[in-house]
Structure formats: structure tokens, C-alpha cells
Tab-separated table of C-alpha atoms in Angstrom:
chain	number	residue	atom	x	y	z
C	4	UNK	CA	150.992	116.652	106.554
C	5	UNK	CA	151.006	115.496	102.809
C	6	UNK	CA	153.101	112.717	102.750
C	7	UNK	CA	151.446	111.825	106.422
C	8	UNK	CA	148.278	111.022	104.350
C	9	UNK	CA	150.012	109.699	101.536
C	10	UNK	CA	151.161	106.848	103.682
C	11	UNK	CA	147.567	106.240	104.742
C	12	UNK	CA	146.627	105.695	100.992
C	13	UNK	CA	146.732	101.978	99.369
C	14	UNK	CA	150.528	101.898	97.952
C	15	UNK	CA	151.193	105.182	99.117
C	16	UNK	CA	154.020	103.693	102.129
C	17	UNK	CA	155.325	101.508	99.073
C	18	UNK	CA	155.686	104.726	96.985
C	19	UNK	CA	157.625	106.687	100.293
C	20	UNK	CA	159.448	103.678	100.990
C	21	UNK	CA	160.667	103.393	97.230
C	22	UNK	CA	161.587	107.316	97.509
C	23	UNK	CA	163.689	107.024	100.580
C	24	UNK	CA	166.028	110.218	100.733
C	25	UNK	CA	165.761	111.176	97.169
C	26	UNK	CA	165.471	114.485	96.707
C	27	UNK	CA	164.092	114.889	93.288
C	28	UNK	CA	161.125	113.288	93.499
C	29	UNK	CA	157.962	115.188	94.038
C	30	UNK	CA	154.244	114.365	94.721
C	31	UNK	CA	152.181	117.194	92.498
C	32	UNK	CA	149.132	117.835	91.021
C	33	UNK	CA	145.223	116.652	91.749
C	34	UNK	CA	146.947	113.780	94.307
C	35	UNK	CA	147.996	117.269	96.308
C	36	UNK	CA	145.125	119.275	95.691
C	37	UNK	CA	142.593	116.279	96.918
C	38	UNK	CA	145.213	115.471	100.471
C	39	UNK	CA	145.286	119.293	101.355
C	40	UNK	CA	141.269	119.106	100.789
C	41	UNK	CA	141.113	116.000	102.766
C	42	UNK	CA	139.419	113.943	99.544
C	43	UNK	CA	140.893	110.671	98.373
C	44	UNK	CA	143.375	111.087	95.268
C	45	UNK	CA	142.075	108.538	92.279
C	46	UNK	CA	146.192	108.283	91.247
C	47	UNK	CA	149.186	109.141	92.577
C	48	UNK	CA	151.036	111.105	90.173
C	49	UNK	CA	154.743	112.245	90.863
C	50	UNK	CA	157.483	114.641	89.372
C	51	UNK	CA	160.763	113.443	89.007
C	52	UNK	CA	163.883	116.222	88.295
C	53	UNK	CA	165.577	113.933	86.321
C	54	UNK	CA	165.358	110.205	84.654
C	55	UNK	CA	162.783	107.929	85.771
C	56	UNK	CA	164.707	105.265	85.647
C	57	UNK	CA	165.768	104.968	89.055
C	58	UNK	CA	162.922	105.031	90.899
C	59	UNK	CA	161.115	102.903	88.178
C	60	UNK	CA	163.207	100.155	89.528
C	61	UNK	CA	162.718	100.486	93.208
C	62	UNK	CA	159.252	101.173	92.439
C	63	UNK	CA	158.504	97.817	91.287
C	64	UNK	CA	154.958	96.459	90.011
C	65	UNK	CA	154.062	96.482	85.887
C	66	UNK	CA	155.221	99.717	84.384
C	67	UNK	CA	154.508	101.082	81.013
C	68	UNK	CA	156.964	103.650	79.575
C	69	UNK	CA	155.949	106.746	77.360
C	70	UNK	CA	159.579	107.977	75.670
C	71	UNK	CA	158.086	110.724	73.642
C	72	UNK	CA	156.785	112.473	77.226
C	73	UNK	CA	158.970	111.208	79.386
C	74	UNK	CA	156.135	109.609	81.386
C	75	UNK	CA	155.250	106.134	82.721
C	76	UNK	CA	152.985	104.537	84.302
C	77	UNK	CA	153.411	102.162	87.394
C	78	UNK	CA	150.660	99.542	88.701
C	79	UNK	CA	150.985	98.478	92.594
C	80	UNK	CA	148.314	95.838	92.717
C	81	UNK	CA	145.146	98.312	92.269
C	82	UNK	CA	146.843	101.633	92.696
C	83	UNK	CA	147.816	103.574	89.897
C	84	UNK	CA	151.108	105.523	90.169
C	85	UNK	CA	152.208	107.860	87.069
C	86	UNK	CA	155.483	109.397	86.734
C	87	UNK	CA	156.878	112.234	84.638
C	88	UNK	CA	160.277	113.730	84.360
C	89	UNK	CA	160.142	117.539	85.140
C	90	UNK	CA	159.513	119.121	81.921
C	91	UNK	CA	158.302	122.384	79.666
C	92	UNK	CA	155.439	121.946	76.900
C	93	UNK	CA	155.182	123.800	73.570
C	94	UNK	CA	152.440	123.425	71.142
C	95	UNK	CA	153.367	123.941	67.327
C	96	UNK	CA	149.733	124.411	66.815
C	97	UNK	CA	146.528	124.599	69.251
C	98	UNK	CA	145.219	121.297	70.301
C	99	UNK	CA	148.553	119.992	68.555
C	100	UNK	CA	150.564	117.435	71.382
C	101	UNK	CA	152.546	118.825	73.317
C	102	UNK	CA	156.757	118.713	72.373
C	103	UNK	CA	158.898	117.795	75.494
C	104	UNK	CA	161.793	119.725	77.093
C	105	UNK	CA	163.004	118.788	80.546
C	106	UNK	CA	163.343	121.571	83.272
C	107	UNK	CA	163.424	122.288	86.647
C	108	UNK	CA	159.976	121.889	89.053
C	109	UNK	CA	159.334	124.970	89.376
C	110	UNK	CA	159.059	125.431	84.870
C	111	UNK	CA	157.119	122.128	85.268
C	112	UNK	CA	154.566	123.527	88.145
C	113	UNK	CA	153.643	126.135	85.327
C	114	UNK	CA	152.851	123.912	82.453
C	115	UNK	CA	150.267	123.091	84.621
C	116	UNK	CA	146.093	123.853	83.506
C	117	UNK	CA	144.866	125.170	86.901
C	118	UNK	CA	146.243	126.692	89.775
C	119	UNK	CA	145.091	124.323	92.161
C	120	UNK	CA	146.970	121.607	89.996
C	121	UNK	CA	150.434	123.600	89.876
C	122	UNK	CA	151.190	122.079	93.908
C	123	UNK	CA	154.327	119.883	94.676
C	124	UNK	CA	155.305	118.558	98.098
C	125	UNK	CA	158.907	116.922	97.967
C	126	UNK	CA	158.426	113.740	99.674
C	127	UNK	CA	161.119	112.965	100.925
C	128	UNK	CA	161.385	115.992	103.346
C	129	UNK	CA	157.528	117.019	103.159
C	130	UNK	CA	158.882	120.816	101.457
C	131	UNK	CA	155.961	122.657	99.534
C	132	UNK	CA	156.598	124.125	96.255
C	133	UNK	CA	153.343	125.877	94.578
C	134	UNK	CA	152.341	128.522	91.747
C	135	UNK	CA	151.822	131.685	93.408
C	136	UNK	CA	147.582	131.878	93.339
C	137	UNK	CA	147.612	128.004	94.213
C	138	UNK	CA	147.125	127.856	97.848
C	139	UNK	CA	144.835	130.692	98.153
C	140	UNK	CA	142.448	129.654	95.350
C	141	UNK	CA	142.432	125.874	96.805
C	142	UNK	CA	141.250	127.687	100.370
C	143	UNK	CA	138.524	129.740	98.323
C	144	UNK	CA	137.886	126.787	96.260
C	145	UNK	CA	138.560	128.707	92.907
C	146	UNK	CA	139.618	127.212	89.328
C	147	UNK	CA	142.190	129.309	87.891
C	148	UNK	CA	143.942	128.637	84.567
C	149	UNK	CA	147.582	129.464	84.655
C	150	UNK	CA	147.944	131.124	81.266
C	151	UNK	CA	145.876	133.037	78.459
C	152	UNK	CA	146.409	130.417	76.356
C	153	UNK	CA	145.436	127.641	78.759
C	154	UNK	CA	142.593	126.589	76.841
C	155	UNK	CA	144.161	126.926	73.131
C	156	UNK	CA	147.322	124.733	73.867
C	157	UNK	CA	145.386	121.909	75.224
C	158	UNK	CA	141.334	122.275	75.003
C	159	UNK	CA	140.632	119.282	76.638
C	160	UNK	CA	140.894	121.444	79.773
C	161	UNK	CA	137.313	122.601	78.894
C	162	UNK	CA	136.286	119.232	79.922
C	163	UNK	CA	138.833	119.030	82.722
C	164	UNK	CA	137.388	122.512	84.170
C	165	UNK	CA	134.124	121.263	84.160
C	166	UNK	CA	134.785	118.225	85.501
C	167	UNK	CA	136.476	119.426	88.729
C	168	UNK	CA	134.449	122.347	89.214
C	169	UNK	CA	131.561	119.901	89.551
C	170	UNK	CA	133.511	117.255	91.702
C	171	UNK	CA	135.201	119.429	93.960
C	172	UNK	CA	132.498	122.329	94.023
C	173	UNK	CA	134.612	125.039	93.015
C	174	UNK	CA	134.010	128.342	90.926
C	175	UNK	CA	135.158	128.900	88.063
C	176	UNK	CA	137.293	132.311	88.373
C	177	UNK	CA	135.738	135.402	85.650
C	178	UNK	CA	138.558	135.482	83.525
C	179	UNK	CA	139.177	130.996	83.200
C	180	UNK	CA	135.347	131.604	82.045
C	181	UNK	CA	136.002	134.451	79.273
C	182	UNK	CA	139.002	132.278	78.001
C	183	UNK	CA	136.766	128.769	78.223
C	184	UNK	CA	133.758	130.347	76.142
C	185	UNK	CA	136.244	131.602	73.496
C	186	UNK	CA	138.081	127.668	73.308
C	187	UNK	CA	137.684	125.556	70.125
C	188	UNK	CA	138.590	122.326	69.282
C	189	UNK	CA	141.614	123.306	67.171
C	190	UNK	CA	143.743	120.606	66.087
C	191	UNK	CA	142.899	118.218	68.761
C	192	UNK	CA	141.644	114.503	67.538
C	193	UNK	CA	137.775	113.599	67.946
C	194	UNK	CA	139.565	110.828	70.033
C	195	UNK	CA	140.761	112.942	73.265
C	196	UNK	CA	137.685	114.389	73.405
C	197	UNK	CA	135.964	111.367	73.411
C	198	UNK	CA	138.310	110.671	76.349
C	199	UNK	CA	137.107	113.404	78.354
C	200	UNK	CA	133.610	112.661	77.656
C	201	UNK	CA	133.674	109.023	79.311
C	202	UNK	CA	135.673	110.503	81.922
C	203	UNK	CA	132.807	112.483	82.593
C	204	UNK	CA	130.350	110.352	82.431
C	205	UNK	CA	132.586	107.804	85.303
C	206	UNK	CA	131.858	111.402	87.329
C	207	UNK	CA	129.627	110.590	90.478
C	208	UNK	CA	127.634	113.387	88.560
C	209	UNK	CA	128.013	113.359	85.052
C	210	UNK	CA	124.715	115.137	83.825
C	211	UNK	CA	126.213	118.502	86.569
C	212	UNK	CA	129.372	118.014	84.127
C	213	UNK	CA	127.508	118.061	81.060
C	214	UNK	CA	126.034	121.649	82.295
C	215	UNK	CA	128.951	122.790	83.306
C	216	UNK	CA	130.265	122.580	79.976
C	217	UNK	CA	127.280	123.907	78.277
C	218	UNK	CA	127.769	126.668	80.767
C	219	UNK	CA	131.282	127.286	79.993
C	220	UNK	CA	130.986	126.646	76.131
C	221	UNK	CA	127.937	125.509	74.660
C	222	UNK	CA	129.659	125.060	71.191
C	223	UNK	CA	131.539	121.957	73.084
C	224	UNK	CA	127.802	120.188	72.942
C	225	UNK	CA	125.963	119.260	69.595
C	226	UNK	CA	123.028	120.795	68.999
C	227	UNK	CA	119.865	119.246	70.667
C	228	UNK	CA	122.130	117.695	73.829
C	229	UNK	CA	120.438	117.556	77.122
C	230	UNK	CA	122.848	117.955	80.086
C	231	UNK	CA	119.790	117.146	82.466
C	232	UNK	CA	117.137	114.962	80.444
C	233	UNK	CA	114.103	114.146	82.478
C	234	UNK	CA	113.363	110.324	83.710
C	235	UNK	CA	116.985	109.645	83.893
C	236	UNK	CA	117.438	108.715	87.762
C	237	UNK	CA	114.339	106.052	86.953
C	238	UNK	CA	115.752	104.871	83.981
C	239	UNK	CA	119.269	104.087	85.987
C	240	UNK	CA	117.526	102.818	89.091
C	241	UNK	CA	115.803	100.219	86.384
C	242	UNK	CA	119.039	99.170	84.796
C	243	UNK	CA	120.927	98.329	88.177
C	244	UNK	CA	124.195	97.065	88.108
C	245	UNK	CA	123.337	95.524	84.639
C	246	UNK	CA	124.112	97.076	81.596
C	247	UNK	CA	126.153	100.051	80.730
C	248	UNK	CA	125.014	103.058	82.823
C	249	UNK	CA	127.175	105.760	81.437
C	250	UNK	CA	126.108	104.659	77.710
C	251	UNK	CA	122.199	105.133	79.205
C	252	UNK	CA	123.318	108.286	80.542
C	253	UNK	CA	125.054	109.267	77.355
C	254	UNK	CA	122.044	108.210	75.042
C	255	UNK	CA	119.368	110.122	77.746
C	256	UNK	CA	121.153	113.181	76.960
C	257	UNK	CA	121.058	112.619	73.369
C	258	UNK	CA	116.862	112.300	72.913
C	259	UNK	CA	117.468	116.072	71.356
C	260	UNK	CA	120.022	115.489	68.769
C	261	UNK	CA	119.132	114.603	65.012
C	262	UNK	CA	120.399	111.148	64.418
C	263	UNK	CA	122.730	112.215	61.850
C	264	UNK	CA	124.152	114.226	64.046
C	265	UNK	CA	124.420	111.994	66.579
C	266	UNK	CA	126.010	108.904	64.898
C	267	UNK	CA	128.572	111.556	63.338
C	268	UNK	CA	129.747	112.914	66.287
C	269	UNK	CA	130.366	109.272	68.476
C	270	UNK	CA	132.257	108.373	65.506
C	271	UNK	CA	134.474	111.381	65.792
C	272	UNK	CA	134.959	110.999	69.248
C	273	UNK	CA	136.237	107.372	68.921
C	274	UNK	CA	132.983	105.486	69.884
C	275	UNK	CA	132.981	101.391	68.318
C	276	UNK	CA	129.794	100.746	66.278
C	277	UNK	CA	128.428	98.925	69.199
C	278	UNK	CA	128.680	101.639	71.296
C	279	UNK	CA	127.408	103.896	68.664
C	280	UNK	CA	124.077	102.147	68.278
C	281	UNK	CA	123.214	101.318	71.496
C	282	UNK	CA	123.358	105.439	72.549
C	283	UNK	CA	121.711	106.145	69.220
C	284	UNK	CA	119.000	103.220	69.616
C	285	UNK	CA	118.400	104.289	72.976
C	286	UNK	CA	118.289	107.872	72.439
C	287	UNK	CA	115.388	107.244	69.823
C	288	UNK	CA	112.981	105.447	72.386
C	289	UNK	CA	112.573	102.956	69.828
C	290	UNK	CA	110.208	100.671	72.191
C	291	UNK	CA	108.473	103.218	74.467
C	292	UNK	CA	105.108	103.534	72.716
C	293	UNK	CA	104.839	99.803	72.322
C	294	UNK	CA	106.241	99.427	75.621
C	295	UNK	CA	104.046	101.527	77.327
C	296	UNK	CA	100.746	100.560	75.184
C	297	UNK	CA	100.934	96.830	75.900
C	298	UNK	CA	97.832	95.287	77.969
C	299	UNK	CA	99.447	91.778	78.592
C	300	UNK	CA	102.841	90.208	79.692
C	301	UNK	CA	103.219	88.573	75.899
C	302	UNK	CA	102.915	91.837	74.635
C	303	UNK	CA	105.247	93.623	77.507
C	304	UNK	CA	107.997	90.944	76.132
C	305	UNK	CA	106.994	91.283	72.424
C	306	UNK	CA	107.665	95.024	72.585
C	307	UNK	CA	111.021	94.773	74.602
C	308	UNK	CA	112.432	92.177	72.430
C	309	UNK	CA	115.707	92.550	70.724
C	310	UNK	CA	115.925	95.964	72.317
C	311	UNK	CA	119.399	96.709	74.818
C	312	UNK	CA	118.518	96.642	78.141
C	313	UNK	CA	119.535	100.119	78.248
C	314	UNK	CA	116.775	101.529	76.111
C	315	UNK	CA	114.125	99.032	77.656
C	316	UNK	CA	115.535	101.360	80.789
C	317	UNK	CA	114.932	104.602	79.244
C	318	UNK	CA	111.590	103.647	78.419
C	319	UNK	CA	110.617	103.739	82.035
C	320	UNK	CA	106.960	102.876	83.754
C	321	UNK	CA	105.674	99.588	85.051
C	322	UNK	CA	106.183	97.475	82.125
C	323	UNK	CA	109.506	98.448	81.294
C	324	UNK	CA	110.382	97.698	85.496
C	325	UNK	CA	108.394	94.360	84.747
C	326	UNK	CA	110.290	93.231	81.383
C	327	UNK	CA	113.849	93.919	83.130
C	328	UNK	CA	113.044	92.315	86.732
C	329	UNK	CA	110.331	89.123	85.715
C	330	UNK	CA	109.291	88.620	82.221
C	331	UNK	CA	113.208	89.081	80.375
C	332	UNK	CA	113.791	85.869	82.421
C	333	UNK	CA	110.605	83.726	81.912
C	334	UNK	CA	111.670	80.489	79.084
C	335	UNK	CA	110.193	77.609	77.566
C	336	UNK	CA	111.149	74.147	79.337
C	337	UNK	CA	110.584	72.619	75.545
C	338	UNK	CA	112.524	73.464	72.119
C	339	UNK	CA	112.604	72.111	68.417
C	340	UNK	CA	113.671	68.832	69.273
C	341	UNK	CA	110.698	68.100	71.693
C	342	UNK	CA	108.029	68.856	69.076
C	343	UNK	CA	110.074	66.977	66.048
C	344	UNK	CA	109.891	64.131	68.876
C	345	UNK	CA	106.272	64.675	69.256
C	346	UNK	CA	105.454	64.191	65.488
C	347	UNK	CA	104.805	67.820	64.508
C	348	UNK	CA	106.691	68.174	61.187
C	349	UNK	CA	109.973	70.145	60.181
C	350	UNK	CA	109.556	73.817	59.219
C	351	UNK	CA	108.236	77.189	59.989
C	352	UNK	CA	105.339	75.689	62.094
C	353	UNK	CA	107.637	74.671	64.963
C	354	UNK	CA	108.931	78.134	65.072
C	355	UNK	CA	104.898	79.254	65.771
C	356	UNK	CA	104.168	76.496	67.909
C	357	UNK	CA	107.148	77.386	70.153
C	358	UNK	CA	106.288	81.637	70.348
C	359	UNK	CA	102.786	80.670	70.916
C	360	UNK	CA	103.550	78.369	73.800
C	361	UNK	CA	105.903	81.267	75.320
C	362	UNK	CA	102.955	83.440	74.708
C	363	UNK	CA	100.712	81.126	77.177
C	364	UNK	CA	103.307	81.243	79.419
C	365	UNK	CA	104.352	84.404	80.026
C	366	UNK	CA	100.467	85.066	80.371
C	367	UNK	CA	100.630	82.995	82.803
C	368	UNK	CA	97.580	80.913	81.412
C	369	UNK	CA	100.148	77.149	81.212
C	370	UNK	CA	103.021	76.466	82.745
C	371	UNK	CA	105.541	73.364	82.933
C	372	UNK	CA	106.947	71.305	79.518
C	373	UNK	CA	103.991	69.051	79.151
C	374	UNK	CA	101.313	72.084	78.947
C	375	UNK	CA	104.176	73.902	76.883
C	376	UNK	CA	104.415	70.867	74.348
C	377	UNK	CA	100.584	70.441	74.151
C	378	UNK	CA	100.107	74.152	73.378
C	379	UNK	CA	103.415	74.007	70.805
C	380	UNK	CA	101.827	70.675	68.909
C	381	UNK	CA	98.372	72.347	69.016
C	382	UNK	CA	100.188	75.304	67.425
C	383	UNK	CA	101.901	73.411	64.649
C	384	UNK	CA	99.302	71.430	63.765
C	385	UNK	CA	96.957	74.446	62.845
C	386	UNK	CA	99.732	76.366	60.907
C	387	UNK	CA	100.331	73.116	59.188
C	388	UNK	CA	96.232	73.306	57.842
């Protein structure tokens, strides 16, 4: 039934076809758990009991190799396809990276974080190979981890638990909660969390992830965060397909948390400076009271000016919808070199003759490059008194 509806997947006849009759090479993990649950995988991942090198080569397509893990990474046109040899994991030290030993499947199946994940189906013969609580919890829809120390070895699985509970609407089993709400960071690097928050945030839900979390381990949240902050669906629904969504999202959440705070924590988690600002701009409502107070178009694109789209978004209302789908895209037909052709004289005066003739405009009082030029020279010539 497995490998039936892997062949029904994009790549997924080029991956059987490049497995043929070879025995060692398994499909496992969430591309298992979503076929059994009738949900479409995001990546094929398989589990080879041995070198990858083999199939690497009948595989095809632009692969990436990682030696240290024995992993790689294989791109058929769009599909992603990741490989790992069969292996055990130790951690010298929680959060620490994992150090590499290969074994059998069936040590591999219980490296695994959750039960759900620790599935294999042998693809070339369709045989099922699964840790002992796996089927049964995927037919109650539980998350199970597989191990008391689950959560210390590798704590992005906080972020992992949450982010699967949400997606495929599982519970959370009593004792993966106790073990979640005692998890800290340990040695892990601001940067794989950071990973795990954008991951979230691609989630079709990423504000039910964010609680989640909170739920599971509020410490794993900085003081002041919002998973649910009010006006957000607006504030999206403004910004379109324009824009970064998950950084509005991101910077919603954030309205709470002291700006200190806030900047400190994206830079540990691996955000660039533009990223940074445009959450921590955004999360300040830097424009809303202007925004929201202004009477007349001019003063709509005077208070939304220089601002990211994003936190134009945030602001919400009328004028915010009005800057982002009218007035953002309203210009003059003249510039500099119109009024220096006109006679007005070089200097700071063009510069006012050419904001108060965008003025008229957007107020709709003049329109077209001759009224725009006659309002501009008028302009310069009284700054020039």
C-alpha cells in the first residue's frame, strides 16, 4: 500500500525505479507516517543498510553529500529526496550533534524522536518494519517520544513536537509532555533553533505552533511573545502575496517583547540585520498612530513612508488598506530636471517644489505633468523668497 502511493507522488516511480530489487533500501519516517495517514509527504526520506553510494548513482539529479552523517541529499526536478545510511546517534553532551555509528534498521528506527516517525517499509518488497507503539499511536493519533532523554539529546524536538501535533492534530502523550516542559536549550546553537522557528512559521498555522510550544514549554518563548496576537489575519490579508508574511507573523507575535529583548534573541537565533529590523520595526507599530490619525491621502502617504510594507500591514484600518492598494503607487510625471528646465534654480527648493506637487496629487486636487510642473515652479519660487 506504501510504495503503491509512493509511485503516485512526483519522483516517487523514479525513486522505485532507481531501487529495483535492492533490498536495503527503506522508505521511513514522516514520508511513512503522512502515506499510512493518507497526507502528502513534503520529502521523501529513505534508509539505506549500507553505503549510499550505489543508489546515489542510479538515483541521478543534483546530490549534496554530508560525510560526517552519512546523509545526502538528492534533487529530482522539484522533489526533494534525502538519504541516510542506517545508523546509531550518541550525544557527548545535550543539544551537542549527534556522533555517527552505522547499524542495522531496526537500531536506526530507534534513534528516532517520535513513535510515529520510527516506521520503515522496504520498498522493494513493500515489508513493514516499525517501533513497537508506532502503529497504534499513528491510529490514535498520539505523539510519543521514544526515549527519556528524547528531548535532552536533541531539543529541537520541542519545536518538532509542536509542530506536528498542530499539523497532523495529534496529542501529545502525558509523559512526551512531562519530559518537553522539563527540556532546555543545552548546548544546542541559537542557529537550529532559529531553524525550527521559520519552519514553523512556513506551518499552514504557525501562530497554533507558537501555542503549542508555549503549552509544552513556555521557557522556549521570550518573555512578552504572543502565540495568537490580535489583528493578525487583517494584517496578512493586507500584505497579500507581497512582502514577507512569516516575518509579519513573526513581528505580530513580538508587540509584547522589550526591544532589547527582542533584537537579542533574532540575533541568537541566526536572523540577518535586515530581518532583524523589519520584525523589530514592525513589532513596535512605529506608524500606527500617524497612520491611523491622518485626515487626507498626503498625510496617509506621509505617515507610511519609509516604513516596510509589513508594518504598514500591521497597522491595519482603512488607511493602511488604502496606502498598500492606491496611494504607495501614485508618482509624479515630472522630476529635477523638468523644473531646472523650467528656470526654477538649483537647490533645496526643487526638493519642496517636487513633495508639494505630490502632495496636490495624491489629494487628488491636480493631476498630469503640466499641473505637476506649475504647482512644483510655484513651490520653488516661494521657498526661493
Amino acid at each position: 500500500m506504501v510504495v503503491a502511493k509512493l509511485a503516485e507522488l512526483p519522483a516517487g516511480q523514479a525513486v522505485i525505479d532507481a531501487v529495483g530489487n535492492d533490498a536495503s533500501v527503506w522508505l521511513v519516517g514522516g514520508a511513512v507516517r503522512d502515506l499510512m495517514l493518507d497526507r502528502t509527504p513534503t520529502e521523501i526520506d529513505l534508509v539505506v543498510e549500507g553505503p549510499l553510494d550505489e543508489l546515489l548513482e542510479r538515483l541521478g539529479g543534483e546530490a549534496r553529500r554530508f560525510e560526517r552523517f552519512g546523509t545526502a541529499t538528492v534533487l529530482l526536478g522539484e522533489v526533494r529526496v534525502d538519504l541516510a545510511s542506517a545508523r546509531t546517534e550518541t550525544y557527548a553532551q545535550p543539544g551537542a550533534l549527534p556522533e555517527v555509528a552505522p547499524a542495522d534498521l531496526e537500531n536506526d528506527l530507534r534513534r528516532r524522536d517520535f513513535s510515529v516517525n520510527a516506521i520503515a517499509v522496504r520498498i522493494s518488497d513493500g515489508e513493514l518494519k516499525a517501533d513497537p507503539a508506532a502503529l497504534a499511536d499513528l491510529e490514535q493519533g498520539t505523539l510519543r517520544v521514544l526515549t527519556q532523554h528524547s528531548f535532552l539529546d536533541d531539543p529541537t524536538r520541542l519545536w518538532r513536537c509542536a509542530r506536528y501535533s498542530t499539523r497532523l492534530g495529534f496529542n501529545v502523550d502525558p509523559q512526551t509532555k512531562s519530559l518537553a516542559a522539563a527540556a532546555t536549550a543545552g548546548a544546542i546553537s541559537g542557529e537550529r533553533i532559529g531553524d525550527e522557528l521559520r519552519l514553523a512559521l512556513r506551518e499552514p498555522q504557525p501562530t497554533a505552533v507558537f501555542a503549542a510550544v508555549e503549552e509544552l514549554n513556555p521557557a522556549a518563548l521570550p518573555e512578552g511573545f504572543c502565540p495568537a496576537p490580535q489583528g493578525l489575519d487583517e494584517a496578512l490579508e493586507l500584505l497579500g502575496d507581497e512582502g514577507r508574511s512569516e516575518l509579519l507573523t513573526l513581528a505580530a507575535c513580538c508587540k509584547g517583547v522589550e526591544l532589547d529583548l527582542l533584537t537579542r534573541w533574532l540575533d541568537y537565533l541566526g536572523f540577518s540585520a535586515d530581518e532583524r529590523d523589519l520584525v523589530a520595526i514592525g513589532s513596535r507599530w512605529v506608524t500606527a498612530a500617524p497612520l491611523r490619525n491622518a485626515q487626507t491621502p498626503a498625510q496617509i502617504a506621509a505617515a507610511a513612508s519609509g516604513a516596510p510594507i509589513e508594518a504598514v500591514a500591521l497597522c491595519g484600518g482603512d488607511n493602511a488598506r488604502r496606502w498598500l492598494e492606491q496611494l504607495r503607487f501614485v508618482e509624479l510625471e515630472i522630476g529635477g530636471d523638468d523644473l531646472l528646465a523650467a528656470g526654477a534654480q538649483p537647490g533645496p527648493a526643487i526638493g519642496a517644489g517636487l513633495s508639494y506637487a505630490l502632495e496636490l496629487t495624491l489629494n487628488g486636487e491636480i493631476s498630469g505633468a503640466q499641473k505637476q510642473l506649475e504647482a512644483a515652479l510655484k513651490r520653488c519660487g516661494e521657498a526661493a523668497q
